[in-house]
């Protein structure tokens, strides 16, 4: 299952964004308003949104071109990638891409909430 967020322009350089996205605690500011709990860890973070189970993510890779977050749970196989393309010295085009391997039943249950989550993250990132 693949989902895409809309492309946005962020008023930060790609290196500024990459520096911020290396810090697990900084992801709390990007979470939707329905955030109920957030726990930063050494290599990632765990969060819970209203009406959804907790999700644990590990920061797999951060560069000036992309950030890759992967599921910290072995029972769920997915990755959330943020691509970053510099537009100017202080502007970056960002797009969130979700790739998950789910059975058809799980896909049917999670597709809409995940798309809403990606849209909400995109809105928060755009405000940086």
JSON list of C-alpha atoms in Angstrom, two decimals:
[
{"chain": "A", "resi": 1, "resn": "UNK", "atom": "CA", "xyz": [0.00, 0.00, 0.00]},
{"chain": "A", "resi": 2, "resn": "UNK", "atom": "CA", "xyz": [1.43, 3.36, -1.04]},
{"chain": "A", "resi": 3, "resn": "UNK", "atom": "CA", "xyz": [0.12, 6.76, 0.06]},
{"chain": "A", "resi": 4, "resn": "UNK", "atom": "CA", "xyz": [1.38, 10.23, -0.84]},
{"chain": "A", "resi": 5, "resn": "UNK", "atom": "CA", "xyz": [1.08, 13.58, 0.86]},
{"chain": "A", "resi": 6, "resn": "UNK", "atom": "CA", "xyz": [0.85, 16.76, -1.19]},
{"chain": "A", "resi": 7, "resn": "UNK", "atom": "CA", "xyz": [4.06, 18.58, -2.11]},
{"chain": "A", "resi": 8, "resn": "UNK", "atom": "CA", "xyz": [4.65, 21.66, 0.04]},
{"chain": "A", "resi": 9, "resn": "UNK", "atom": "CA", "xyz": [7.25, 24.41, 0.34]},
{"chain": "A", "resi": 10, "resn": "UNK", "atom": "CA", "xyz": [8.85, 24.85, 3.77]},
{"chain": "A", "resi": 11, "resn": "UNK", "atom": "CA", "xyz": [10.68, 28.08, 4.64]},
{"chain": "A", "resi": 12, "resn": "UNK", "atom": "CA", "xyz": [13.80, 26.28, 5.87]},
{"chain": "A", "resi": 13, "resn": "UNK", "atom": "CA", "xyz": [16.86, 24.89, 4.12]},
{"chain": "A", "resi": 14, "resn": "UNK", "atom": "CA", "xyz": [17.03, 21.13, 3.65]},
{"chain": "A", "resi": 15, "resn": "UNK", "atom": "CA", "xyz": [20.01, 20.99, 6.06]},
{"chain": "A", "resi": 16, "resn": "UNK", "atom": "CA", "xyz": [17.97, 22.86, 8.75]},
{"chain": "A", "resi": 17, "resn": "UNK", "atom": "CA", "xyz": [15.12, 20.39, 8.29]},
{"chain": "A", "resi": 18, "resn": "UNK", "atom": "CA", "xyz": [17.49, 17.41, 8.41]},
{"chain": "A", "resi": 19, "resn": "UNK", "atom": "CA", "xyz": [19.06, 18.70, 11.63]},
{"chain": "A", "resi": 20, "resn": "UNK", "atom": "CA", "xyz": [15.64, 19.08, 13.23]},
{"chain": "A", "resi": 21, "resn": "UNK", "atom": "CA", "xyz": [14.47, 15.64, 12.06]},
{"chain": "A", "resi": 22, "resn": "UNK", "atom": "CA", "xyz": [17.45, 13.89, 13.66]},
{"chain": "A", "resi": 23, "resn": "UNK", "atom": "CA", "xyz": [16.04, 14.73, 17.11]},
{"chain": "A", "resi": 24, "resn": "UNK", "atom": "CA", "xyz": [13.19, 12.40, 18.19]},
{"chain": "A", "resi": 25, "resn": "UNK", "atom": "CA", "xyz": [11.74, 15.04, 20.55]},
{"chain": "A", "resi": 26, "resn": "UNK", "atom": "CA", "xyz": [11.21, 17.49, 17.65]},
{"chain": "A", "resi": 27, "resn": "UNK", "atom": "CA", "xyz": [8.63, 15.18, 16.06]},
{"chain": "A", "resi": 28, "resn": "UNK", "atom": "CA", "xyz": [6.19, 16.03, 18.85]},
{"chain": "A", "resi": 29, "resn": "UNK", "atom": "CA", "xyz": [5.64, 19.47, 17.30]},
{"chain": "A", "resi": 30, "resn": "UNK", "atom": "CA", "xyz": [4.63, 17.84, 14.00]},
{"chain": "A", "resi": 31, "resn": "UNK", "atom": "CA", "xyz": [1.97, 15.57, 15.49]},
{"chain": "A", "resi": 32, "resn": "UNK", "atom": "CA", "xyz": [-1.75, 16.14, 14.83]},
{"chain": "A", "resi": 33, "resn": "UNK", "atom": "CA", "xyz": [-3.95, 17.89, 17.38]},
{"chain": "A", "resi": 34, "resn": "UNK", "atom": "CA", "xyz": [-5.44, 14.50, 18.31]},
{"chain": "A", "resi": 35, "resn": "UNK", "atom": "CA", "xyz": [-2.13, 13.49, 19.94]},
{"chain": "A", "resi": 36, "resn": "UNK", "atom": "CA", "xyz": [-2.77, 11.81, 23.30]},
{"chain": "A", "resi": 37, "resn": "UNK", "atom": "CA", "xyz": [0.73, 10.73, 24.28]},
{"chain": "A", "resi": 38, "resn": "UNK", "atom": "CA", "xyz": [4.27, 11.06, 22.96]},
{"chain": "A", "resi": 39, "resn": "UNK", "atom": "CA", "xyz": [7.47, 9.42, 24.16]},
{"chain": "A", "resi": 40, "resn": "UNK", "atom": "CA", "xyz": [10.85, 10.26, 22.64]},
{"chain": "A", "resi": 41, "resn": "UNK", "atom": "CA", "xyz": [13.39, 7.45, 22.58]},
{"chain": "A", "resi": 42, "resn": "UNK", "atom": "CA", "xyz": [17.07, 7.30, 21.73]},
{"chain": "A", "resi": 43, "resn": "UNK", "atom": "CA", "xyz": [16.53, 6.25, 18.11]},
{"chain": "A", "resi": 44, "resn": "UNK", "atom": "CA", "xyz": [12.90, 7.24, 17.53]},
{"chain": "A", "resi": 45, "resn": "UNK", "atom": "CA", "xyz": [9.59, 7.86, 19.27]},
{"chain": "A", "resi": 46, "resn": "UNK", "atom": "CA", "xyz": [6.26, 6.34, 20.24]},
{"chain": "A", "resi": 47, "resn": "UNK", "atom": "CA", "xyz": [2.96, 8.17, 19.96]},
{"chain": "A", "resi": 48, "resn": "UNK", "atom": "CA", "xyz": [-0.75, 7.63, 20.36]},
{"chain": "A", "resi": 49, "resn": "UNK", "atom": "CA", "xyz": [-3.57, 9.46, 18.61]},
{"chain": "A", "resi": 50, "resn": "UNK", "atom": "CA", "xyz": [-7.17, 9.54, 19.72]},
{"chain": "A", "resi": 51, "resn": "UNK", "atom": "CA", "xyz": [-8.97, 6.43, 18.42]},
{"chain": "A", "resi": 52, "resn": "UNK", "atom": "CA", "xyz": [-5.81, 4.70, 17.15]},
{"chain": "A", "resi": 53, "resn": "UNK", "atom": "CA", "xyz": [-3.35, 2.22, 18.67]},
{"chain": "A", "resi": 54, "resn": "UNK", "atom": "CA", "xyz": [0.09, 3.46, 19.72]},
{"chain": "A", "resi": 55, "resn": "UNK", "atom": "CA", "xyz": [2.70, 3.51, 16.99]},
{"chain": "A", "resi": 56, "resn": "UNK", "atom": "CA", "xyz": [6.45, 3.25, 17.56]},
{"chain": "A", "resi": 57, "resn": "UNK", "atom": "CA", "xyz": [8.78, 4.61, 14.88]},
{"chain": "A", "resi": 58, "resn": "UNK", "atom": "CA", "xyz": [12.54, 4.51, 14.62]},
{"chain": "A", "resi": 59, "resn": "UNK", "atom": "CA", "xyz": [14.51, 7.13, 12.74]},
{"chain": "A", "resi": 60, "resn": "UNK", "atom": "CA", "xyz": [16.19, 4.97, 10.10]},
{"chain": "A", "resi": 61, "resn": "UNK", "atom": "CA", "xyz": [17.96, 7.59, 7.97]},
{"chain": "A", "resi": 62, "resn": "UNK", "atom": "CA", "xyz": [18.21, 11.39, 7.86]},
{"chain": "A", "resi": 63, "resn": "UNK", "atom": "CA", "xyz": [20.01, 13.32, 5.13]},
{"chain": "A", "resi": 64, "resn": "UNK", "atom": "CA", "xyz": [19.57, 16.64, 3.31]},
{"chain": "A", "resi": 65, "resn": "UNK", "atom": "CA", "xyz": [17.53, 14.72, 0.69]},
{"chain": "A", "resi": 66, "resn": "UNK", "atom": "CA", "xyz": [15.24, 12.56, 2.82]},
{"chain": "A", "resi": 67, "resn": "UNK", "atom": "CA", "xyz": [14.20, 11.30, 6.22]},
{"chain": "A", "resi": 68, "resn": "UNK", "atom": "CA", "xyz": [13.08, 7.69, 6.62]},
{"chain": "A", "resi": 69, "resn": "UNK", "atom": "CA", "xyz": [11.04, 6.51, 9.60]},
{"chain": "A", "resi": 70, "resn": "UNK", "atom": "CA", "xyz": [10.36, 2.78, 9.93]},
{"chain": "A", "resi": 71, "resn": "UNK", "atom": "CA", "xyz": [8.04, 0.81, 12.14]},
{"chain": "A", "resi": 72, "resn": "UNK", "atom": "CA", "xyz": [9.72, -0.27, 15.38]},
{"chain": "A", "resi": 73, "resn": "UNK", "atom": "CA", "xyz": [7.27, -3.20, 15.60]},
{"chain": "A", "resi": 74, "resn": "UNK", "atom": "CA", "xyz": [8.16, -6.44, 13.83]},
{"chain": "A", "resi": 75, "resn": "UNK", "atom": "CA", "xyz": [4.45, -7.18, 13.29]},
{"chain": "A", "resi": 76, "resn": "UNK", "atom": "CA", "xyz": [3.95, -4.08, 11.10]},
{"chain": "A", "resi": 77, "resn": "UNK", "atom": "CA", "xyz": [6.10, -3.56, 8.01]},
{"chain": "A", "resi": 78, "resn": "UNK", "atom": "CA", "xyz": [6.02, 0.04, 6.84]},
{"chain": "A", "resi": 79, "resn": "UNK", "atom": "CA", "xyz": [8.13, 3.13, 6.22]},
{"chain": "A", "resi": 80, "resn": "UNK", "atom": "CA", "xyz": [7.30, 6.83, 6.11]},
{"chain": "A", "resi": 81, "resn": "UNK", "atom": "CA", "xyz": [9.70, 8.80, 3.93]},
{"chain": "A", "resi": 82, "resn": "UNK", "atom": "CA", "xyz": [9.91, 12.56, 3.66]},
{"chain": "A", "resi": 83, "resn": "UNK", "atom": "CA", "xyz": [11.63, 13.67, 0.47]},
{"chain": "A", "resi": 84, "resn": "UNK", "atom": "CA", "xyz": [13.38, 17.07, 0.58]},
{"chain": "A", "resi": 85, "resn": "UNK", "atom": "CA", "xyz": [14.34, 19.01, -2.54]},
{"chain": "A", "resi": 86, "resn": "UNK", "atom": "CA", "xyz": [15.98, 22.42, -2.09]},
{"chain": "A", "resi": 87, "resn": "UNK", "atom": "CA", "xyz": [14.16, 25.20, -3.95]},
{"chain": "A", "resi": 88, "resn": "UNK", "atom": "CA", "xyz": [16.47, 27.98, -2.73]},
{"chain": "A", "resi": 89, "resn": "UNK", "atom": "CA", "xyz": [18.89, 28.63, 0.16]},
{"chain": "A", "resi": 90, "resn": "UNK", "atom": "CA", "xyz": [16.02, 28.88, 2.62]},
{"chain": "A", "resi": 91, "resn": "UNK", "atom": "CA", "xyz": [13.16, 26.98, 0.98]},
{"chain": "A", "resi": 92, "resn": "UNK", "atom": "CA", "xyz": [12.66, 23.24, 0.54]},
{"chain": "A", "resi": 93, "resn": "UNK", "atom": "CA", "xyz": [10.01, 21.24, -1.26]},
{"chain": "A", "resi": 94, "resn": "UNK", "atom": "CA", "xyz": [8.81, 18.41, 1.00]},
{"chain": "A", "resi": 95, "resn": "UNK", "atom": "CA", "xyz": [6.59, 15.41, 0.28]},
{"chain": "A", "resi": 96, "resn": "UNK", "atom": "CA", "xyz": [5.63, 12.54, 2.57]},
{"chain": "A", "resi": 97, "resn": "UNK", "atom": "CA", "xyz": [5.46, 9.03, 1.11]},
{"chain": "A", "resi": 98, "resn": "UNK", "atom": "CA", "xyz": [4.09, 6.02, 2.98]},
{"chain": "A", "resi": 99, "resn": "UNK", "atom": "CA", "xyz": [4.86, 2.46, 1.96]},
{"chain": "A", "resi": 100, "resn": "UNK", "atom": "CA", "xyz": [3.41, -0.46, 3.90]},
{"chain": "A", "resi": 101, "resn": "UNK", "atom": "CA", "xyz": [2.97, -4.17, 3.42]},
{"chain": "A", "resi": 102, "resn": "UNK", "atom": "CA", "xyz": [-0.44, -5.03, 4.87]},
{"chain": "A", "resi": 103, "resn": "UNK", "atom": "CA", "xyz": [-2.96, -7.77, 4.21]},
{"chain": "A", "resi": 104, "resn": "UNK", "atom": "CA", "xyz": [-6.16, -6.59, 2.45]},
{"chain": "A", "resi": 105, "resn": "UNK", "atom": "CA", "xyz": [-8.20, -6.51, 5.67]},
{"chain": "A", "resi": 106, "resn": "UNK", "atom": "CA", "xyz": [-5.68, -4.35, 7.55]},
{"chain": "A", "resi": 107, "resn": "UNK", "atom": "CA", "xyz": [-5.24, -2.14, 4.48]},
{"chain": "A", "resi": 108, "resn": "UNK", "atom": "CA", "xyz": [-8.98, -1.48, 4.36]},
{"chain": "A", "resi": 109, "resn": "UNK", "atom": "CA", "xyz": [-8.99, -0.49, 8.05]},
{"chain": "A", "resi": 110, "resn": "UNK", "atom": "CA", "xyz": [-5.89, 1.74, 8.06]},
{"chain": "A", "resi": 111, "resn": "UNK", "atom": "CA", "xyz": [-5.85, 3.40, 4.64]},
{"chain": "A", "resi": 112, "resn": "UNK", "atom": "CA", "xyz": [-8.14, 6.35, 5.44]},
{"chain": "A", "resi": 113, "resn": "UNK", "atom": "CA", "xyz": [-6.75, 7.09, 8.95]},
{"chain": "A", "resi": 114, "resn": "UNK", "atom": "CA", "xyz": [-3.19, 6.91, 7.55]},
{"chain": "A", "resi": 115, "resn": "UNK", "atom": "CA", "xyz": [-4.00, 9.30, 4.71]},
{"chain": "A", "resi": 116, "resn": "UNK", "atom": "CA", "xyz": [-5.54, 11.71, 7.24]},
{"chain": "A", "resi": 117, "resn": "UNK", "atom": "CA", "xyz": [-2.41, 11.38, 9.41]},
{"chain": "A", "resi": 118, "resn": "UNK", "atom": "CA", "xyz": [-0.13, 12.12, 6.43]},
{"chain": "A", "resi": 119, "resn": "UNK", "atom": "CA", "xyz": [-2.28, 15.13, 5.49]},
{"chain": "A", "resi": 120, "resn": "UNK", "atom": "CA", "xyz": [-2.12, 16.43, 9.07]},
{"chain": "A", "resi": 121, "resn": "UNK", "atom": "CA", "xyz": [1.68, 15.96, 9.24]},
{"chain": "A", "resi": 122, "resn": "UNK", "atom": "CA", "xyz": [1.99, 17.78, 5.92]},
{"chain": "A", "resi": 123, "resn": "UNK", "atom": "CA", "xyz": [-0.05, 20.72, 7.28]},
{"chain": "A", "resi": 124, "resn": "UNK", "atom": "CA", "xyz": [2.16, 20.92, 10.41]},
{"chain": "A", "resi": 125, "resn": "UNK", "atom": "CA", "xyz": [5.41, 20.74, 8.42]},
{"chain": "A", "resi": 126, "resn": "UNK", "atom": "CA", "xyz": [4.16, 23.49, 6.11]},
{"chain": "A", "resi": 127, "resn": "UNK", "atom": "CA", "xyz": [3.82, 25.81, 9.15]},
{"chain": "A", "resi": 128, "resn": "UNK", "atom": "CA", "xyz": [7.50, 25.45, 10.14]}
]
